[in-house]
PDB file of C-alpha atoms in Angstrom:
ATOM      1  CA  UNK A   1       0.000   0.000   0.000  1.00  0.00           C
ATOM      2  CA  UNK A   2       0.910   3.661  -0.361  1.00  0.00           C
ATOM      3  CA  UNK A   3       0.042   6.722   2.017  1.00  0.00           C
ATOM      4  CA  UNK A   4      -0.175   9.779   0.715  1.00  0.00           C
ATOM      5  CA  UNK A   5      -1.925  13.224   1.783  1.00  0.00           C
ATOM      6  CA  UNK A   6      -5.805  14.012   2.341  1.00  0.00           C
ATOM      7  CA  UNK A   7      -7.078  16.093  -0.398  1.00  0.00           C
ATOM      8  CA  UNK A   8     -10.869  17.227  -0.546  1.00  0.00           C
ATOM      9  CA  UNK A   9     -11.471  14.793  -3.908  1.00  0.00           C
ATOM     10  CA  UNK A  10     -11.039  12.074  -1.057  1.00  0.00           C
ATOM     11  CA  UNK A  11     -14.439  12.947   0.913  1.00  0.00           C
ATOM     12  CA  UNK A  12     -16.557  10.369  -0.996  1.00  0.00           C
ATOM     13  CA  UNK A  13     -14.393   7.428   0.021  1.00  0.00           C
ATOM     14  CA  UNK A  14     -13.779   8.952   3.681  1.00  0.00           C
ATOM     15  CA  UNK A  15     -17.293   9.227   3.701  1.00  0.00           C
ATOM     16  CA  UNK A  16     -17.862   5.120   3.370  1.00  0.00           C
ATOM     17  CA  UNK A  17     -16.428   4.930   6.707  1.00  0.00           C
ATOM     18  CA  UNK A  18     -17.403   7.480   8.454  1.00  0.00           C
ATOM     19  CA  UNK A  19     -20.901   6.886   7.568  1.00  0.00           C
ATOM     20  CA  UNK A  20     -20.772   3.420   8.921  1.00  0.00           C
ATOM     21  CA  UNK A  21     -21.878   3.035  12.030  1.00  0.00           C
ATOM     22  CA  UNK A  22     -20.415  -0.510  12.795  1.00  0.00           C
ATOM     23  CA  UNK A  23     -16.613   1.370  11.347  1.00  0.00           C
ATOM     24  CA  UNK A  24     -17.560   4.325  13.736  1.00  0.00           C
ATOM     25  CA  UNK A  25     -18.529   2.305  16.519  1.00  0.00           C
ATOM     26  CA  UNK A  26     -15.547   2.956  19.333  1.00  0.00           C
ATOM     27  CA  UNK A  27     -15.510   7.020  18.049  1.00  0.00           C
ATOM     28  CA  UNK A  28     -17.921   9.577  19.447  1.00  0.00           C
ATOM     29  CA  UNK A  29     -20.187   9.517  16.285  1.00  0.00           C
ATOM     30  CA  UNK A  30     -20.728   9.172  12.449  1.00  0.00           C
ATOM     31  CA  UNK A  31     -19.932  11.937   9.831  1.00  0.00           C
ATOM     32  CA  UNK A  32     -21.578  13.500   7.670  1.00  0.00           C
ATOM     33  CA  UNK A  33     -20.421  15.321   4.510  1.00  0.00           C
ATOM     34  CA  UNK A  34     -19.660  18.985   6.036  1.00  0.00           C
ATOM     35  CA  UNK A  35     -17.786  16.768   9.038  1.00  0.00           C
ATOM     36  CA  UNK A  36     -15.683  14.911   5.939  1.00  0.00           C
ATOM     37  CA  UNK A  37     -15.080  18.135   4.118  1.00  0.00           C
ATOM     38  CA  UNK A  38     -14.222  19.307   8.036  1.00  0.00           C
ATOM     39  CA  UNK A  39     -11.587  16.815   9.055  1.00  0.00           C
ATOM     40  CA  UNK A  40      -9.884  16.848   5.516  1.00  0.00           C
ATOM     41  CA  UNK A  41      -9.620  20.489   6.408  1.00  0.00           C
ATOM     42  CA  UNK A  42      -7.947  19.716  10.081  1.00  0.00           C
ATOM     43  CA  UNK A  43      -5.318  16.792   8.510  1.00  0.00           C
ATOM     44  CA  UNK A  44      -4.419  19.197   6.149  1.00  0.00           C
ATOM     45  CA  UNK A  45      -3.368  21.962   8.507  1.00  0.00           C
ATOM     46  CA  UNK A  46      -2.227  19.861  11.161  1.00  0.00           C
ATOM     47  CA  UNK A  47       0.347  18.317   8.163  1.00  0.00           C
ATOM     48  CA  UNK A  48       1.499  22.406   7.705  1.00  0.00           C
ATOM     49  CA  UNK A  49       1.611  23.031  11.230  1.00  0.00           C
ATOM     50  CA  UNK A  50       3.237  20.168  12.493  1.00  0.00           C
ATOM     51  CA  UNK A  51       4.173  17.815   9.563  1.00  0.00           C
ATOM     52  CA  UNK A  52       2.276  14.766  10.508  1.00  0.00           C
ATOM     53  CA  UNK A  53      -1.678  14.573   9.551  1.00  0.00           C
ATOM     54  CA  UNK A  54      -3.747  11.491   8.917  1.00  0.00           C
ATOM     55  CA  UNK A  55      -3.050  10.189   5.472  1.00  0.00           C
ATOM     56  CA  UNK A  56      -4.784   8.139   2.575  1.00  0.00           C
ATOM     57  CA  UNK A  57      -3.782   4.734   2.597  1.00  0.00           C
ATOM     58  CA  UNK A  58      -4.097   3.412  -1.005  1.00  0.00           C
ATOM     59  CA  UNK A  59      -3.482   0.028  -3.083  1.00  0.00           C
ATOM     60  CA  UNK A  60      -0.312   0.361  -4.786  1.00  0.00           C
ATOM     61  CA  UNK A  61      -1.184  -2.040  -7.431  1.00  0.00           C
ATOM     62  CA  UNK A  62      -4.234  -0.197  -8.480  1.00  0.00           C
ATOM     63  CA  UNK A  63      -4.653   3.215  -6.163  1.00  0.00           C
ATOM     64  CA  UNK A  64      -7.772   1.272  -4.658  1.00  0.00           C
ATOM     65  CA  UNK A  65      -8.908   3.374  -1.289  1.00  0.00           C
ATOM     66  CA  UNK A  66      -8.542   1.641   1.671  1.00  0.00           C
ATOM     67  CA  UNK A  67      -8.596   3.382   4.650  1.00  0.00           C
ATOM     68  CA  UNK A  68      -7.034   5.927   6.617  1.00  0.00           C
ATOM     69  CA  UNK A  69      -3.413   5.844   8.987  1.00  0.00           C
ATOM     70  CA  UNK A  70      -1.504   8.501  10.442  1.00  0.00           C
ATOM     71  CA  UNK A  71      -0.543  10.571  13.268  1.00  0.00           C
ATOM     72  CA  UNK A  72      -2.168  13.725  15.641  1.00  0.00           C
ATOM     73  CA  UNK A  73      -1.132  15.626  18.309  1.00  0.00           C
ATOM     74  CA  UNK A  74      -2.882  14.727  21.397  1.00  0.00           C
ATOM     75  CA  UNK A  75      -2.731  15.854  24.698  1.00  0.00           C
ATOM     76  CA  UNK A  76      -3.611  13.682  27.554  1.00  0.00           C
ATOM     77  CA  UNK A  77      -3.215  14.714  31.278  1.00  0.00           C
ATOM     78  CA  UNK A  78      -1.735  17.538  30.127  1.00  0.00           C
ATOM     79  CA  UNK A  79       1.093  16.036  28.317  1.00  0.00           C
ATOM     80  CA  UNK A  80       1.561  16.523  23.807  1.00  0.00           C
ATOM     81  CA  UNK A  81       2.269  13.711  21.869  1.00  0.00           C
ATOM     82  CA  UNK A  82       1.493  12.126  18.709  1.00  0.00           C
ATOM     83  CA  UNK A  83      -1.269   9.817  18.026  1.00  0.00           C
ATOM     84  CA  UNK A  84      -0.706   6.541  15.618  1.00  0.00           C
ATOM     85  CA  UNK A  85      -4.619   6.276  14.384  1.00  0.00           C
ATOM     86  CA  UNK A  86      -5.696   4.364  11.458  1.00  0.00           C
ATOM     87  CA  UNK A  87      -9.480   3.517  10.413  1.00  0.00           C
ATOM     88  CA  UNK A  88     -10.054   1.200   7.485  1.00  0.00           C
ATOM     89  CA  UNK A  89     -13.558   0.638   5.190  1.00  0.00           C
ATOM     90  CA  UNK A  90     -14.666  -2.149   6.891  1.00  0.00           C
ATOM     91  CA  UNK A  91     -14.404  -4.615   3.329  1.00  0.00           C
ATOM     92  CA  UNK A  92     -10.913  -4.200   4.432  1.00  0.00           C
ATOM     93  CA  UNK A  93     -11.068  -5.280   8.038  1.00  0.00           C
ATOM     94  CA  UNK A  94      -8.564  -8.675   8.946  1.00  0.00           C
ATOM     95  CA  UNK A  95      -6.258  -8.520   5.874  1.00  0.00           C
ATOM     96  CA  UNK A  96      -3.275  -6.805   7.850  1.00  0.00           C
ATOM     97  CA  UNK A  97      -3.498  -3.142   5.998  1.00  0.00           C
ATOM     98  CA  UNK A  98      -3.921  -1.244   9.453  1.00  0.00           C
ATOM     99  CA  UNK A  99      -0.845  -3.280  11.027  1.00  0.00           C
ATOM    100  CA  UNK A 100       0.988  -2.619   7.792  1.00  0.00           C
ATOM    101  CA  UNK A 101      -0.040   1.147   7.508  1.00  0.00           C
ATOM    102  CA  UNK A 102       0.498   1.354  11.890  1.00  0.00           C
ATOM    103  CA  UNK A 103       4.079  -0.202  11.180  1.00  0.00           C
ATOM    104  CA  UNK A 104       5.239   2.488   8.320  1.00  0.00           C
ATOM    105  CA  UNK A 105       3.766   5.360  10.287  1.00  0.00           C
ATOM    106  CA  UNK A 106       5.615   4.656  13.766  1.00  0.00           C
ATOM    107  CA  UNK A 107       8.717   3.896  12.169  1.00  0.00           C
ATOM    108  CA  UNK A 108       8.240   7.262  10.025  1.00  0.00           C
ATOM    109  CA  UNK A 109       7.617   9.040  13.633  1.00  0.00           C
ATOM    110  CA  UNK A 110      10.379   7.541  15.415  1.00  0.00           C
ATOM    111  CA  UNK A 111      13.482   7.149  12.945  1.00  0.00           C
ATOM    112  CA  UNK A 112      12.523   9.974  10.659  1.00  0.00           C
ATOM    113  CA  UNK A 113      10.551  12.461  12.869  1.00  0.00           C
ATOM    114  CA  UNK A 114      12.722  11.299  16.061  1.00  0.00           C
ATOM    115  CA  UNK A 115       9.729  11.254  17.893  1.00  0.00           C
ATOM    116  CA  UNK A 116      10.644  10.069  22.015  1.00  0.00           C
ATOM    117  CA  UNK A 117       7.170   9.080  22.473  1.00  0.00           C
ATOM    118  CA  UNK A 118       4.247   7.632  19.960  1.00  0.00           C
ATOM    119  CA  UNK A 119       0.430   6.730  21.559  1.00  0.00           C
ATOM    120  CA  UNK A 120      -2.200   5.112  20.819  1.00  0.00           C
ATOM    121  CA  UNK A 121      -5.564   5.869  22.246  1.00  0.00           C
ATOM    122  CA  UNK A 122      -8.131   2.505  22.004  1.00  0.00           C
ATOM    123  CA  UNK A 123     -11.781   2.032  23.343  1.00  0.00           C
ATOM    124  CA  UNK A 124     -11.088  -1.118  26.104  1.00  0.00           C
ATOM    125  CA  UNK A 125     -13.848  -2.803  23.743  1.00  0.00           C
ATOM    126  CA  UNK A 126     -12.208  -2.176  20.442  1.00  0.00           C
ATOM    127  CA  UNK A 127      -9.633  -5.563  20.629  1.00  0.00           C
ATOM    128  CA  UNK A 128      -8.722  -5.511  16.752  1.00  0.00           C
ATOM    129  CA  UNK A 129      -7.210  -2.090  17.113  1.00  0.00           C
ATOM    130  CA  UNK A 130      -5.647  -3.386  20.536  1.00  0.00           C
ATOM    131  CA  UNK A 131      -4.274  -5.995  18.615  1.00  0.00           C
ATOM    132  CA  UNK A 132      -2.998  -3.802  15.969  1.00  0.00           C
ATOM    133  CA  UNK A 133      -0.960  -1.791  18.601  1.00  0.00           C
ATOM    134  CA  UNK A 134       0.522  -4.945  20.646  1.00  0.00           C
ATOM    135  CA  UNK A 135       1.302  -5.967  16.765  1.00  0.00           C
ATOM    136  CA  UNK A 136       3.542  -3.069  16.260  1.00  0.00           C
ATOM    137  CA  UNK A 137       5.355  -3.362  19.688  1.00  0.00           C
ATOM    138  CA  UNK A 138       2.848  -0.630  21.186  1.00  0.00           C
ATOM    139  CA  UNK A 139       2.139  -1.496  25.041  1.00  0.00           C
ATOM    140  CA  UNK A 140      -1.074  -0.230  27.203  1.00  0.00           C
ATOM    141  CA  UNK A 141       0.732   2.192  29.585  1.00  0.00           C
ATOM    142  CA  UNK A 142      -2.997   3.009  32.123  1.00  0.00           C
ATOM    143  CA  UNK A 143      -6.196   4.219  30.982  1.00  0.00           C
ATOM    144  CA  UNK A 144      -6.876   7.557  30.775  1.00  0.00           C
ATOM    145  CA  UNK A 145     -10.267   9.891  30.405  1.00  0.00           C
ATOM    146  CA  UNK A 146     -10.587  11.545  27.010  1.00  0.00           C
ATOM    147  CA  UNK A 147     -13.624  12.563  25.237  1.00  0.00           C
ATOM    148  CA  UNK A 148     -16.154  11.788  27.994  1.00  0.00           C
ATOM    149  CA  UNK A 149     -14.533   8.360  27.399  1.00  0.00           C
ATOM    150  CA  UNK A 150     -12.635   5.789  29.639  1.00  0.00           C
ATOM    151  CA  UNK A 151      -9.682   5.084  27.113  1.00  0.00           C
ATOM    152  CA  UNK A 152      -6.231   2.351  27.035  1.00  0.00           C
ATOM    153  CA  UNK A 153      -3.459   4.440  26.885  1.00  0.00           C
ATOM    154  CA  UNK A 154      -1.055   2.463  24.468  1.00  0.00           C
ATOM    155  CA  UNK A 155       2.557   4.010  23.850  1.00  0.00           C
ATOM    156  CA  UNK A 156       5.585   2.861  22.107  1.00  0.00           C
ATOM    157  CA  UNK A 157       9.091   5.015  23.357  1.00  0.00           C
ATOM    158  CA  UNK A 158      12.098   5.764  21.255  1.00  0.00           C
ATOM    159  CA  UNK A 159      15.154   3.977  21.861  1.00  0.00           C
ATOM    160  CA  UNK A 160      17.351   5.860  19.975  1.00  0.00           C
TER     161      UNK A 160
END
């Protein structure tokens, strides 16, 4: 697969999982087009403010849409880092494109960003995305409250 920026000619295929509620079930809520048009908006200038943004994940064979993988800044109890985050249409749920996006992402924010710290934030409930981030060598540090939400606190540290 290949990851690449958002641009605003992605909302249609954004929209396929944000509109499904079984994709969207461990996030506050489904979107609807202004929210897509919205959160392309927010990747984009989080990617010129900070260099890091959710991106597209693609096919490379055929540019097929697949999903979504990237990094945020967070802050949790007060503390910045980046967020690893990846959401995938759900026709491509169990085929290892969220651990293989998850993978090139954290090693793009620890060996190329130099990142010290990289977290995950994962509904208790939500145990494929768990096992995504115990895939990549991510480990649940506590739990933390975020978004009126009890939440694992997965991080992975630089040890460079």
């Amino acid at each position: 697969m290949t990851l690449r920026a958002m641009a605003e000619s992605d909302a249609g295929n954004l929209m396929k999982i944000f509109e499904d509620a079984e994709t969207m079930k461990y996030y506050s809520s489904t979107k609807n087009e202004q929210d897509t048009y919205r959160w392309i908006q927010w990747m984009k200038q989080h990617y010129q403010t900070y260099g890091i943004s959710m991106w597209v994940a693609e096919a490379k064979q055929n540019g097929e849409f697949l999903g979504q993988c990237g990094m945020v800044l967070q802050k949790v109890d007060g503390k910045v880092d980046p967020e690893l985050g990846y959401l995938f249409l759900r026709s491509c749920w169990g085929k290892g494109y969220a651990s293989e996006a998850a993978k090139a992402c954290l090693h793009y924010g620890l060996n190329t960003l130099k990142f010290q710290k990289i977290i995950s934030l994962i509904d208790p409930a939500n145990y494929p995305s768990i096992k995504v981030a115990e895939r990549i060598g991510m480990k649940n540090e506590k739990q933390v409250n975020k978004w009126d939400k009890s939440l694992f606190f997965y991080s992975i540290y630089n040890e460079k």
